[in-house]
PDB file of C-alpha atoms in Angstrom:
ATOM      1  CA  MET A  28       0.000   0.000   0.000  1.00 33.00           C
ATOM      2  CA  THR A  29       1.349   3.404  -0.959  1.00 37.00           C
ATOM      3  CA  ARG A  30       2.067   5.547   2.062  1.00 53.00           C
ATOM      4  CA  TYR A  31       2.882   9.207   1.684  1.00 69.00           C
ATOM      5  CA  ILE A  32       4.706  11.289   4.246  1.00 81.00           C
ATOM      6  CA  GLY A  33       2.245  13.042   6.537  1.00 84.00           C
ATOM      7  CA  HIS A  34      -0.581  10.519   6.107  1.00 90.00           C
ATOM      8  CA  ASP A  35      -0.008   8.460   9.235  1.00 90.00           C
ATOM      9  CA  SER A  36      -2.859  10.017  11.231  1.00 91.00           C
ATOM     10  CA  ALA A  37      -5.257   9.681   8.288  1.00 93.00           C
ATOM     11  CA  TRP A  38      -4.408   6.001   7.929  1.00 94.00           C
ATOM     12  CA  ALA A  39      -4.902   5.494  11.658  1.00 94.00           C
ATOM     13  CA  VAL A  40      -8.425   6.941  11.475  1.00 94.00           C
ATOM     14  CA  TRP A  41      -9.229   4.940   8.333  1.00 94.00           C
ATOM     15  CA  ARG A  42      -8.022   1.640   9.784  1.00 93.00           C
ATOM     16  CA  ALA A  43      -9.899   2.209  13.017  1.00 94.00           C
ATOM     17  CA  ALA A  44     -13.066   2.739  10.987  1.00 94.00           C
ATOM     18  CA  ARG A  45     -12.344  -0.376   8.900  1.00 91.00           C
ATOM     19  CA  ALA A  46     -11.971  -2.402  12.073  1.00 90.00           C
ATOM     20  CA  GLY A  47     -15.372  -1.272  13.350  1.00 87.00           C
ATOM     21  CA  GLN A  48     -18.602  -3.097  12.750  1.00 81.00           C
ATOM     22  CA  ARG A  49     -20.350  -0.323  10.816  1.00 87.00           C
ATOM     23  CA  MET A  50     -18.055   1.812   8.707  1.00 92.00           C
ATOM     24  CA  HIS A  51     -19.569   5.084   7.503  1.00 93.00           C
ATOM     25  CA  HIS A  52     -20.434   5.108   3.808  1.00 95.00           C
ATOM     26  CA  GLY A  53     -19.353   8.689   3.045  1.00 96.00           C
ATOM     27  CA  TRP A  54     -15.918  10.242   3.573  1.00 97.00           C
ATOM     28  CA  ILE A  55     -14.690  13.768   2.864  1.00 97.00           C
ATOM     29  CA  LEU A  56     -10.904  13.944   2.474  1.00 97.00           C
ATOM     30  CA  ALA A  57     -10.349  17.611   3.285  1.00 96.00           C
ATOM     31  CA  GLY A  58      -7.242  19.738   3.035  1.00 94.00           C
ATOM     32  CA  ARG A  59      -5.398  22.080   0.722  1.00 90.00           C
ATOM     33  CA  GLU A  60      -4.499  20.931  -2.758  1.00 89.00           C
ATOM     34  CA  GLY A  61      -1.216  19.082  -3.125  1.00 90.00           C
ATOM     35  CA  LEU A  62      -1.253  17.115   0.141  1.00 92.00           C
ATOM     36  CA  GLY A  63      -1.766  13.754  -1.564  1.00 91.00           C
ATOM     37  CA  LYS A  64      -5.462  13.316  -0.745  1.00 95.00           C
ATOM     38  CA  ALA A  65      -6.237  11.781  -4.138  1.00 94.00           C
ATOM     39  CA  ALA A  66      -3.402   9.272  -3.757  1.00 92.00           C
ATOM     40  CA  PHE A  67      -4.721   8.403  -0.298  1.00 95.00           C
ATOM     41  CA  ALA A  68      -8.236   7.970  -1.728  1.00 96.00           C
ATOM     42  CA  ARG A  69      -7.000   5.510  -4.347  1.00 94.00           C
ATOM     43  CA  ALA A  70      -5.014   3.489  -1.826  1.00 93.00           C
ATOM     44  CA  ALA A  71      -7.876   3.512   0.685  1.00 95.00           C
ATOM     45  CA  ALA A  72     -10.344   2.436  -1.999  1.00 95.00           C
ATOM     46  CA  ALA A  73      -8.091  -0.454  -2.997  1.00 93.00           C
ATOM     47  CA  ASP A  74      -7.850  -1.455   0.666  1.00 92.00           C
ATOM     48  CA  LEU A  75     -11.627  -1.267   0.992  1.00 93.00           C
ATOM     49  CA  VAL A  76     -12.635  -3.409  -1.996  1.00 93.00           C
ATOM     50  CA  ALA A  77      -9.940  -6.069  -1.674  1.00 90.00           C
ATOM     51  CA  GLU A  78     -11.222  -9.534  -0.792  1.00 87.00           C
ATOM     52  CA  PRO A  79      -8.978 -12.148   0.865  1.00 86.00           C
ATOM     53  CA  GLY A  80      -8.000 -14.808  -1.654  1.00 85.00           C
ATOM     54  CA  THR A  81      -9.261 -12.819  -4.649  1.00 86.00           C
ATOM     55  CA  PRO A  82      -6.586 -11.544  -7.062  1.00 87.00           C
ATOM     56  CA  GLN A  83      -6.830  -7.775  -7.453  1.00 85.00           C
ATOM     57  CA  PRO A  84      -6.459  -5.914 -10.770  1.00 87.00           C
ATOM     58  CA  ALA A  85      -3.671  -3.415 -11.358  1.00 81.00           C
ATOM     59  CA  PRO A  86      -4.162   0.102  -9.930  1.00 74.00           C
ATOM     60  CA  GLY A  87      -6.522   2.128 -12.089  1.00 80.00           C
ATOM     61  CA  ALA A  88      -8.218  -0.938 -13.578  1.00 87.00           C
ATOM     62  CA  HIS A  89     -10.347  -2.202 -10.690  1.00 92.00           C
ATOM     63  CA  PRO A  90     -13.999  -2.622 -11.767  1.00 93.00           C
ATOM     64  CA  ASP A  91     -15.239  -1.866  -8.262  1.00 94.00           C
ATOM     65  CA  ILE A  92     -13.432   1.486  -7.938  1.00 95.00           C
ATOM     66  CA  LEU A  93     -15.235   4.253  -9.812  1.00 95.00           C
ATOM     67  CA  LEU A  94     -13.417   7.536 -10.361  1.00 95.00           C
ATOM     68  CA  LEU A  95     -15.197  10.795 -11.175  1.00 95.00           C
ATOM     69  CA  GLU A  96     -12.940  13.661 -12.251  1.00 93.00           C
ATOM     70  CA  PRO A  97     -13.201  16.453 -14.835  1.00 92.00           C
ATOM     71  CA  LEU A  98     -13.139  15.045 -18.351  1.00 90.00           C
ATOM     72  CA  PRO A  99     -10.676  16.136 -21.074  1.00 89.00           C
ATOM     73  CA  ALA A 100     -11.449  19.637 -22.331  1.00 87.00           C
ATOM     74  CA  ASN A 101     -11.975  18.525 -25.945  1.00 89.00           C
ATOM     75  CA  ASP A 102     -11.296  15.723 -28.416  1.00 89.00           C
ATOM     76  CA  ASP A 103      -7.650  16.698 -28.849  1.00 87.00           C
ATOM     77  CA  GLU A 104      -7.106  16.567 -25.087  1.00 86.00           C
ATOM     78  CA  ALA A 105      -8.934  13.234 -24.940  1.00 88.00           C
ATOM     79  CA  LYS A 106      -6.452  11.856 -27.492  1.00 88.00           C
ATOM     80  CA  LYS A 107      -3.590  13.046 -25.297  1.00 86.00           C
ATOM     81  CA  ARG A 108      -5.110  11.163 -22.363  1.00 86.00           C
ATOM     82  CA  GLU A 109      -5.373   8.005 -24.455  1.00 87.00           C
ATOM     83  CA  ASP A 110      -1.706   8.374 -25.374  1.00 85.00           C
ATOM     84  CA  GLY A 111      -0.723   8.729 -21.729  1.00 82.00           C
ATOM     85  CA  LYS A 112       0.229  12.406 -22.093  1.00 82.00           C
ATOM     86  CA  ALA A 113      -0.649  15.384 -19.912  1.00 79.00           C
ATOM     87  CA  TYR A 114      -3.981  16.879 -20.942  1.00 81.00           C
ATOM     88  CA  ALA A 115      -6.202  19.845 -20.179  1.00 81.00           C
ATOM     89  CA  ARG A 116      -9.457  19.149 -18.343  1.00 87.00           C
ATOM     90  CA  LYS A 117     -12.866  20.699 -18.146  1.00 88.00           C
ATOM     91  CA  ARG A 118     -13.486  22.885 -15.128  1.00 86.00           C
ATOM     92  CA  SER A 119     -16.207  20.774 -13.555  1.00 91.00           C
ATOM     93  CA  ILE A 120     -17.656  17.313 -13.053  1.00 95.00           C
ATOM     94  CA  SER A 121     -20.999  17.181 -14.821  1.00 94.00           C
ATOM     95  CA  VAL A 122     -24.343  15.854 -13.689  1.00 95.00           C
ATOM     96  CA  ASP A 123     -24.183  13.358 -16.573  1.00 95.00           C
ATOM     97  CA  GLN A 124     -21.040  11.856 -15.033  1.00 95.00           C
ATOM     98  CA  VAL A 125     -22.783  11.487 -11.678  1.00 96.00           C
ATOM     99  CA  ARG A 126     -25.847   9.895 -13.278  1.00 96.00           C
ATOM    100  CA  GLU A 127     -23.680   7.446 -15.234  1.00 95.00           C
ATOM    101  CA  MET A 128     -22.000   6.496 -11.960  1.00 95.00           C
ATOM    102  CA  GLN A 129     -25.401   5.990 -10.336  1.00 94.00           C
ATOM    103  CA  ARG A 130     -26.500   3.681 -13.152  1.00 93.00           C
ATOM    104  CA  ARG A 131     -23.491   1.498 -12.425  1.00 92.00           C
ATOM    105  CA  LEU A 132     -24.387   1.383  -8.739  1.00 93.00           C
ATOM    106  CA  VAL A 133     -27.599  -0.472  -9.581  1.00 91.00           C
ATOM    107  CA  THR A 134     -25.544  -3.618 -10.248  1.00 90.00           C
ATOM    108  CA  ARG A 135     -23.635  -5.613  -7.660  1.00 90.00           C
ATOM    109  CA  PRO A 136     -19.869  -5.178  -7.214  1.00 91.00           C
ATOM    110  CA  THR A 137     -17.846  -7.334  -9.607  1.00 89.00           C
ATOM    111  CA  LEU A 138     -15.145  -8.981  -7.481  1.00 90.00           C
ATOM    112  CA  GLY A 139     -16.379  -8.716  -3.916  1.00 88.00           C
ATOM    113  CA  ALA A 140     -18.963  -7.233  -1.581  1.00 91.00           C
ATOM    114  CA  ARG A 141     -17.833  -3.618  -1.675  1.00 93.00           C
ATOM    115  CA  ARG A 142     -17.491  -0.801  -4.190  1.00 95.00           C
ATOM    116  CA  ALA A 143     -15.737   2.572  -3.809  1.00 96.00           C
ATOM    117  CA  VAL A 144     -16.570   5.829  -5.596  1.00 97.00           C
ATOM    118  CA  ILE A 145     -13.823   8.465  -5.658  1.00 97.00           C
ATOM    119  CA  ILE A 146     -14.738  12.042  -6.609  1.00 97.00           C
ATOM    120  CA  ASP A 147     -11.660  14.121  -7.378  1.00 93.00           C
ATOM    121  CA  ALA A 148     -12.387  16.813  -6.553  1.00 89.00           C
ATOM    122  CA  ALA A 149     -15.824  17.365  -5.068  1.00 94.00           C
ATOM    123  CA  ASP A 150     -15.145  21.110  -5.270  1.00 91.00           C
ATOM    124  CA  HIS A 151     -15.519  20.731  -9.049  1.00 91.00           C
ATOM    125  CA  LEU A 152     -19.013  19.246  -9.065  1.00 94.00           C
ATOM    126  CA  GLU A 153     -21.622  21.249 -10.948  1.00 93.00           C
ATOM    127  CA  LYS A 154     -24.537  22.399  -8.797  1.00 92.00           C
ATOM    128  CA  SER A 155     -26.882  19.935 -10.488  1.00 94.00           C
ATOM    129  CA  ALA A 156     -24.251  17.207 -10.044  1.00 95.00           C
ATOM    130  CA  VAL A 157     -24.144  17.895  -6.284  1.00 94.00           C
ATOM    131  CA  ASN A 158     -27.921  17.603  -6.073  1.00 93.00           C
ATOM    132  CA  ALA A 159     -27.812  14.300  -7.951  1.00 94.00           C
ATOM    133  CA  LEU A 160     -25.018  13.002  -5.714  1.00 95.00           C
ATOM    134  CA  LEU A 161     -27.051  13.813  -2.598  1.00 94.00           C
ATOM    135  CA  LYS A 162     -29.531  11.100  -3.525  1.00 91.00           C
ATOM    136  CA  SER A 163     -26.777   8.481  -3.421  1.00 93.00           C
ATOM    137  CA  LEU A 164     -25.365   9.849  -0.166  1.00 94.00           C
ATOM    138  CA  GLU A 165     -28.823   9.803   1.437  1.00 92.00           C
ATOM    139  CA  GLU A 166     -29.601   6.230   0.337  1.00 90.00           C
ATOM    140  CA  PRO A 167     -26.300   4.542  -0.516  1.00 90.00           C
ATOM    141  CA  PRO A 168     -26.459   1.142  -2.175  1.00 90.00           C
ATOM    142  CA  VAL A 169     -25.367  -1.693   0.100  1.00 90.00           C
ATOM    143  CA  GLY A 170     -21.608  -2.074   0.061  1.00 92.00           C
ATOM    144  CA  THR A 171     -20.955   1.273  -1.655  1.00 95.00           C
ATOM    145  CA  PHE A 172     -18.607   3.842  -0.106  1.00 96.00           C
ATOM    146  CA  PHE A 173     -17.903   7.394  -1.283  1.00 97.00           C
ATOM    147  CA  LEU A 174     -14.565   9.207  -0.952  1.00 98.00           C
ATOM    148  CA  LEU A 175     -14.877  12.921  -1.763  1.00 98.00           C
ATOM    149  CA  VAL A 176     -11.509  14.608  -2.268  1.00 97.00           C
ATOM    150  CA  THR A 177     -12.028  18.239  -1.239  1.00 96.00           C
ATOM    151  CA  HIS A 178      -9.620  21.168  -1.403  1.00 93.00           C
ATOM    152  CA  GLN A 179     -12.043  23.754   0.049  1.00 91.00           C
ATOM    153  CA  ILE A 180     -14.546  22.071   2.322  1.00 93.00           C
ATOM    154  CA  GLY A 181     -16.447  25.322   2.796  1.00 91.00           C
ATOM    155  CA  ARG A 182     -17.583  25.108  -0.826  1.00 89.00           C
ATOM    156  CA  LEU A 183     -19.469  21.880  -0.175  1.00 91.00           C
ATOM    157  CA  LEU A 184     -23.148  22.114   0.689  1.00 91.00           C
ATOM    158  CA  PRO A 185     -23.939  21.547   4.386  1.00 93.00           C
ATOM    159  CA  THR A 186     -26.216  18.715   3.285  1.00 93.00           C
ATOM    160  CA  VAL A 187     -23.222  16.940   1.749  1.00 94.00           C
ATOM    161  CA  ARG A 188     -20.971  17.557   4.745  1.00 94.00           C
ATOM    162  CA  SER A 189     -23.612  16.326   7.166  1.00 94.00           C
ATOM    163  CA  ARG A 190     -23.786  12.965   5.405  1.00 94.00           C
ATOM    164  CA  CYS A 191     -20.055  12.271   5.496  1.00 95.00           C
ATOM    165  CA  THR A 192     -17.231  11.700   7.939  1.00 95.00           C
ATOM    166  CA  VAL A 193     -14.538  14.347   7.520  1.00 96.00           C
ATOM    167  CA  LEU A 194     -10.954  13.125   7.369  1.00 96.00           C
ATOM    168  CA  ARG A 195      -8.598  16.104   7.500  1.00 95.00           C
ATOM    169  CA  PHE A 196      -5.147  16.329   5.945  1.00 94.00           C
ATOM    170  CA  HIS A 197      -2.737  18.914   7.316  1.00 92.00           C
ATOM    171  CA  PRO A 198       0.246  20.727   5.768  1.00 92.00           C
ATOM    172  CA  LEU A 199       3.627  19.134   6.358  1.00 92.00           C
ATOM    173  CA  GLY A 200       6.382  20.695   8.417  1.00 90.00           C
ATOM    174  CA  GLU A 201       9.614  21.797   6.769  1.00 88.00           C
ATOM    175  CA  GLU A 202      11.526  18.621   7.684  1.00 89.00           C
ATOM    176  CA  GLU A 203       8.724  16.459   6.274  1.00 90.00           C
ATOM    177  CA  MET A 204       8.682  18.590   3.111  1.00 90.00           C
ATOM    178  CA  VAL A 205      12.425  18.049   2.670  1.00 90.00           C
ATOM    179  CA  ARG A 206      11.948  14.281   3.071  1.00 89.00           C
ATOM    180  CA  ALA A 207       9.031  14.211   0.646  1.00 88.00           C
ATOM    181  CA  LEU A 208      10.747  16.254  -2.045  1.00 89.00           C
ATOM    182  CA  SER A 209      14.039  14.422  -1.627  1.00 87.00           C
ATOM    183  CA  ALA A 210      12.195  11.163  -2.250  1.00 85.00           C
ATOM    184  CA  GLU A 211      10.122  12.386  -5.200  1.00 85.00           C
ATOM    185  CA  ALA A 212      12.612  14.789  -6.815  1.00 86.00           C
ATOM    186  CA  PRO A 213      16.147  13.945  -5.635  1.00 86.00           C
ATOM    187  CA  GLN A 214      17.608  16.222  -8.326  1.00 85.00           C
ATOM    188  CA  LEU A 215      16.344  19.292  -6.464  1.00 82.00           C
ATOM    189  CA  GLY A 216      18.800  21.052  -4.230  1.00 78.00           C
ATOM    190  CA  GLY A 217      19.986  24.381  -2.952  1.00 77.00           C
ATOM    191  CA  ALA A 218      17.932  27.394  -3.960  1.00 75.00           C
ATOM    192  CA  ALA A 219      15.587  25.314  -6.152  1.00 80.00           C
ATOM    193  CA  LEU A 220      14.657  23.053  -3.235  1.00 85.00           C
ATOM    194  CA  ALA A 221      14.225  26.000  -0.857  1.00 83.00           C
ATOM    195  CA  ALA A 222      12.001  27.812  -3.350  1.00 82.00           C
ATOM    196  CA  ALA A 223       9.861  24.712  -3.955  1.00 86.00           C
ATOM    197  CA  ILE A 224       9.382  24.179  -0.209  1.00 87.00           C
ATOM    198  CA  ALA A 225       8.438  27.820   0.304  1.00 83.00           C
ATOM    199  CA  ALA A 226       6.040  27.770  -2.650  1.00 81.00           C
ATOM    200  CA  GLY A 227       4.443  24.489  -1.558  1.00 85.00           C
ATOM    201  CA  ARG A 228       3.567  25.842   1.924  1.00 83.00           C
ATOM    202  CA  GLY A 229       3.384  22.352   3.369  1.00 89.00           C
ATOM    203  CA  ALA A 230       1.879  20.673   0.281  1.00 90.00           C
ATOM    204  CA  PRO A 231       4.367  18.348  -1.476  1.00 91.00           C
ATOM    205  CA  GLY A 232       2.262  18.117  -4.634  1.00 89.00           C
ATOM    206  CA  ALA A 233       2.175  21.894  -4.996  1.00 86.00           C
ATOM    207  CA  ALA A 234       5.931  22.070  -4.382  1.00 88.00           C
ATOM    208  CA  LEU A 235       6.624  19.434  -7.037  1.00 89.00           C
ATOM    209  CA  ALA A 236       4.394  21.208  -9.553  1.00 85.00           C
ATOM    210  CA  PHE A 237       6.290  24.411  -8.846  1.00 84.00           C
ATOM    211  CA  ALA A 238       9.637  22.654  -9.260  1.00 85.00           C
ATOM    212  CA  GLU A 239       8.592  21.076 -12.562  1.00 85.00           C
ATOM    213  CA  LEU A 240       7.976  24.550 -13.987  1.00 84.00           C
ATOM    214  CA  ASP A 241      11.500  25.594 -12.967  1.00 84.00           C
ATOM    215  CA  LEU A 242      10.269  28.725 -11.199  1.00 86.00           C
ATOM    216  CA  GLY A 243      13.051  28.868  -8.599  1.00 85.00           C
ATOM    217  CA  PRO A 244      14.760  31.890 -10.253  1.00 88.00           C
ATOM    218  CA  VAL A 245      11.365  33.593 -10.578  1.00 91.00           C
ATOM    219  CA  TRP A 246      10.707  33.059  -6.866  1.00 90.00           C
ATOM    220  CA  GLN A 247      14.064  34.576  -5.930  1.00 90.00           C
ATOM    221  CA  VAL A 248      13.422  37.723  -7.964  1.00 94.00           C
ATOM    222  CA  MET A 249       9.939  38.045  -6.480  1.00 94.00           C
ATOM    223  CA  ALA A 250      11.331  37.800  -2.960  1.00 92.00           C
ATOM    224  CA  ARG A 251      13.806  40.587  -3.773  1.00 93.00           C
ATOM    225  CA  LEU A 252      11.004  42.767  -5.164  1.00 95.00           C
ATOM    226  CA  VAL A 253       9.113  42.448  -1.878  1.00 94.00           C
ATOM    227  CA  ALA A 254      12.201  43.094   0.233  1.00 92.00           C
ATOM    228  CA  GLU A 255      13.919  45.805  -1.803  1.00 93.00           C
ATOM    229  CA  GLY A 256      11.325  47.487  -4.006  1.00 93.00           C
ATOM    230  CA  ASP A 257      12.183  48.377  -7.593  1.00 94.00           C
ATOM    231  CA  PRO A 258      12.663  52.112  -8.113  1.00 92.00           C
ATOM    232  CA  ASP A 259      14.563  51.736 -11.396  1.00 93.00           C
ATOM    233  CA  LEU A 260      12.508  48.785 -12.817  1.00 93.00           C
ATOM    234  CA  ALA A 261      15.642  46.646 -12.916  1.00 95.00           C
ATOM    235  CA  LEU A 262      14.126  43.792 -10.894  1.00 95.00           C
ATOM    236  CA  ARG A 263      11.013  43.805 -13.040  1.00 94.00           C
ATOM    237  CA  ALA A 264      13.255  43.306 -16.044  1.00 94.00           C
ATOM    238  CA  GLU A 265      14.938  40.406 -14.219  1.00 94.00           C
ATOM    239  CA  LEU A 266      11.516  38.926 -13.476  1.00 93.00           C
ATOM    240  CA  SER A 267      10.587  38.988 -17.147  1.00 92.00           C
ATOM    241  CA  SER A 268      13.905  37.403 -18.079  1.00 92.00           C
ATOM    242  CA  ALA A 269      13.550  34.684 -15.439  1.00 91.00           C
ATOM    243  CA  LEU A 270      10.087  33.692 -16.646  1.00 90.00           C
ATOM    244  CA  GLY A 271      11.110  33.583 -20.305  1.00 87.00           C
ATOM    245  CA  GLN A 272      10.439  35.545 -23.474  1.00 79.00           C
ATOM    246  CA  ARG A 273       7.055  34.003 -24.359  1.00 83.00           C
ATOM    247  CA  PRO A 274       5.724  32.130 -21.323  1.00 85.00           C
ATOM    248  CA  ASP A 275       2.609  30.050 -21.934  1.00 83.00           C
ATOM    249  CA  ARG A 276      -0.611  30.476 -19.965  1.00 81.00           C
ATOM    250  CA  GLU A 277       0.271  27.697 -17.496  1.00 81.00           C
ATOM    251  CA  ARG A 278       3.557  29.375 -16.649  1.00 86.00           C
ATOM    252  CA  LEU A 279       1.908  32.776 -16.277  1.00 87.00           C
ATOM    253  CA  LEU A 280      -0.747  31.355 -13.952  1.00 86.00           C
ATOM    254  CA  ALA A 281       1.967  29.663 -11.918  1.00 86.00           C
ATOM    255  CA  ALA A 282       3.848  32.973 -11.702  1.00 90.00           C
ATOM    256  CA  ILE A 283       0.769  34.739 -10.320  1.00 91.00           C
ATOM    257  CA  GLU A 284       0.305  31.997  -7.742  1.00 87.00           C
ATOM    258  CA  ALA A 285       3.992  32.177  -6.843  1.00 89.00           C
ATOM    259  CA  ALA A 286       3.678  35.931  -6.289  1.00 92.00           C
ATOM    260  CA  ARG A 287       0.705  35.383  -3.977  1.00 91.00           C
ATOM    261  CA  ARG A 288       2.663  32.825  -1.957  1.00 86.00           C
ATOM    262  CA  VAL A 289       5.660  35.139  -1.689  1.00 91.00           C
ATOM    263  CA  LEU A 290       3.336  37.756  -0.194  1.00 93.00           C
ATOM    264  CA  THR A 291       1.772  35.233   2.164  1.00 87.00           C
ATOM    265  CA  GLY A 292       5.231  34.325   3.428  1.00 85.00           C
ATOM    266  CA  ALA A 293       6.136  37.990   3.885  1.00 89.00           C
ATOM    267  CA  LEU A 294       2.990  38.674   5.905  1.00 87.00           C
ATOM    268  CA  ALA A 295       4.272  36.903   9.019  1.00 80.00           C
ATOM    269  CA  ARG A 296       7.404  39.085   9.086  1.00 83.00           C
ATOM    270  CA  ALA A 297       5.726  42.418   8.336  1.00 85.00           C
ATOM    271  CA  ASP A 298       4.878  45.349  10.581  1.00 85.00           C
ATOM    272  CA  ASP A 299       1.369  46.818  10.634  1.00 84.00           C
ATOM    273  CA  ALA A 300       1.961  49.270   7.776  1.00 84.00           C
ATOM    274  CA  ALA A 301       3.533  46.601   5.584  1.00 88.00           C
ATOM    275  CA  ARG A 302       0.705  44.164   6.333  1.00 91.00           C
ATOM    276  CA  LEU A 303      -1.798  46.580   4.855  1.00 91.00           C
ATOM    277  CA  ARG A 304       0.286  46.912   1.694  1.00 92.00           C
ATOM    278  CA  ILE A 305       0.662  43.137   1.475  1.00 94.00           C
ATOM    279  CA  VAL A 306      -3.090  42.582   1.827  1.00 94.00           C
ATOM    280  CA  GLU A 307      -3.805  45.149  -0.885  1.00 94.00           C
ATOM    281  CA  ALA A 308      -1.223  43.655  -3.252  1.00 94.00           C
ATOM    282  CA  HIS A 309      -2.478  40.126  -2.558  1.00 94.00           C
ATOM    283  CA  ALA A 310      -6.065  41.184  -3.337  1.00 94.00           C
ATOM    284  CA  ALA A 311      -4.931  42.674  -6.649  1.00 94.00           C
ATOM    285  CA  LEU A 312      -3.068  39.463  -7.510  1.00 93.00           C
ATOM    286  CA  ALA A 313      -6.184  37.447  -6.652  1.00 91.00           C
ATOM    287  CA  GLY A 314      -8.056  39.546  -9.207  1.00 91.00           C
ATOM    288  CA  LEU A 315      -5.397  38.806 -11.823  1.00 89.00           C
ATOM    289  CA  ALA A 316      -5.553  35.102 -10.980  1.00 86.00           C
ATOM    290  CA  ALA A 317      -9.307  35.117 -11.593  1.00 84.00           C
ATOM    291  CA  GLN A 318      -8.941  36.885 -14.952  1.00 86.00           C
ATOM    292  CA  ALA A 319      -5.826  35.178 -16.323  1.00 79.00           C
ATOM    293  CA  PRO A 320      -7.407  31.819 -17.314  1.00 73.00           C
ATOM    294  CA  THR A 321      -9.733  33.551 -19.803  1.00 75.00           C
ATOM    295  CA  TYR A 322      -8.232  36.986 -20.553  1.00 79.00           C
ATOM    296  CA  ASN A 323      -5.657  37.325 -23.302  1.00 81.00           C
ATOM    297  CA  PHE A 324      -3.019  39.221 -21.325  1.00 81.00           C
ATOM    298  CA  GLU A 325       0.158  40.465 -22.976  1.00 87.00           C
ATOM    299  CA  PRO A 326       2.823  38.568 -20.958  1.00 87.00           C
ATOM    300  CA  ALA A 327       5.235  41.504 -20.722  1.00 88.00           C
ATOM    301  CA  LEU A 328       2.562  43.864 -19.387  1.00 90.00           C
ATOM    302  CA  LEU A 329       1.221  41.247 -16.988  1.00 90.00           C
ATOM    303  CA  LEU A 330       4.680  40.640 -15.549  1.00 91.00           C
ATOM    304  CA  LEU A 331       5.215  44.377 -15.224  1.00 92.00           C
ATOM    305  CA  GLU A 332       2.016  44.590 -13.181  1.00 94.00           C
ATOM    306  CA  ILE A 333       2.933  41.602 -11.019  1.00 95.00           C
ATOM    307  CA  GLY A 334       6.362  43.068 -10.365  1.00 95.00           C
ATOM    308  CA  GLY A 335       4.862  46.441  -9.519  1.00 95.00           C
ATOM    309  CA  LEU A 336       2.474  44.904  -6.993  1.00 95.00           C
ATOM    310  CA  LEU A 337       5.303  43.011  -5.311  1.00 96.00           C
ATOM    311  CA  ALA A 338       7.522  46.102  -5.241  1.00 95.00           C
ATOM    312  CA  SER A 339       4.727  48.163  -3.696  1.00 93.00           C
ATOM    313  CA  VAL A 340       5.060  46.129  -0.506  1.00 92.00           C
ATOM    314  CA  ALA A 341       8.562  47.504   0.109  1.00 89.00           C
ATOM    315  CA  ARG A 342       7.503  51.166  -0.005  1.00 65.00           C
ATOM    316  CA  THR A 343       7.615  53.357   3.098  1.00 50.00           C
ATOM    317  CA  ARG A 344       4.661  55.270   4.448  1.00 37.00           C
ATOM    318  CA  GLU A 345       5.687  58.220   2.297  1.00 36.00           C
ATOM    319  CA  GLY A 346       5.737  56.008  -0.804  1.00 43.00           C
ATOM    320  CA  ALA A 347       9.506  56.038  -1.334  1.00 43.00           C
ATOM    321  CA  ALA A 348      11.240  52.770  -2.223  1.00 41.00           C
TER     322      ALA A 348
END
């Protein structure tokens, strides 16, 4: 069974429930994105449906583990998925996907007495899909268990939360992050490792995604912008150079998120005046993050704005850098 660093307490709760006489049918796996909740859900589902003496299929091919996640964005992305390549997904899980899952629940499990349904992530369910899912949570078929991976539990309807047991996943400490990243990405070291750990904020998956985009140099320039300001625009020029001449949308979105995390890290060290500037800059970056997936920003101008927001944090009360 796959065991990820930081999951010991979650496994302890899960195994205690498995050992009981009446295990709850609905589970919410709650915590920030990148903590490995989906990996836990897959391993827990495999543990749940396994029958002693019955050979189990390879991971991802078990007929009694149903996975609901956003579908490929279009036919081209679907072809990428078939070829085993990275692919873009739709933003939500549709009601049609939930209804198709429910049609499968009418039959008995294939290999044993139990079936697991993983929803990754429940935050992405359409409103009508949530309403359809409620029917299954209210009257679950015998032997069926639901695992709802959730990044923002507050977005789930109270009616969903009330029908599930919440299993919380917490951010890792710095030593655990070093262990996790050293195991998953041993090539990382020095400034790149430090930047990934800072960007991940306790979430190994987020740190690895950051590292894969090679944003360590970008992070370093952003940290200097916050600490030093940029009266002559020199650091903003460095930021543009570090991100690349023509960064794609994924890299731009990652840069905005990196800037927000740099500000979050600076907040704990700031005085009252600086905190206000940080909050204002963070709010502006949140607005950019909301617009960037659909707006056709000119990369150079967007980076100039990001750099300006970061530099604004370093200004004095009189506005001088």
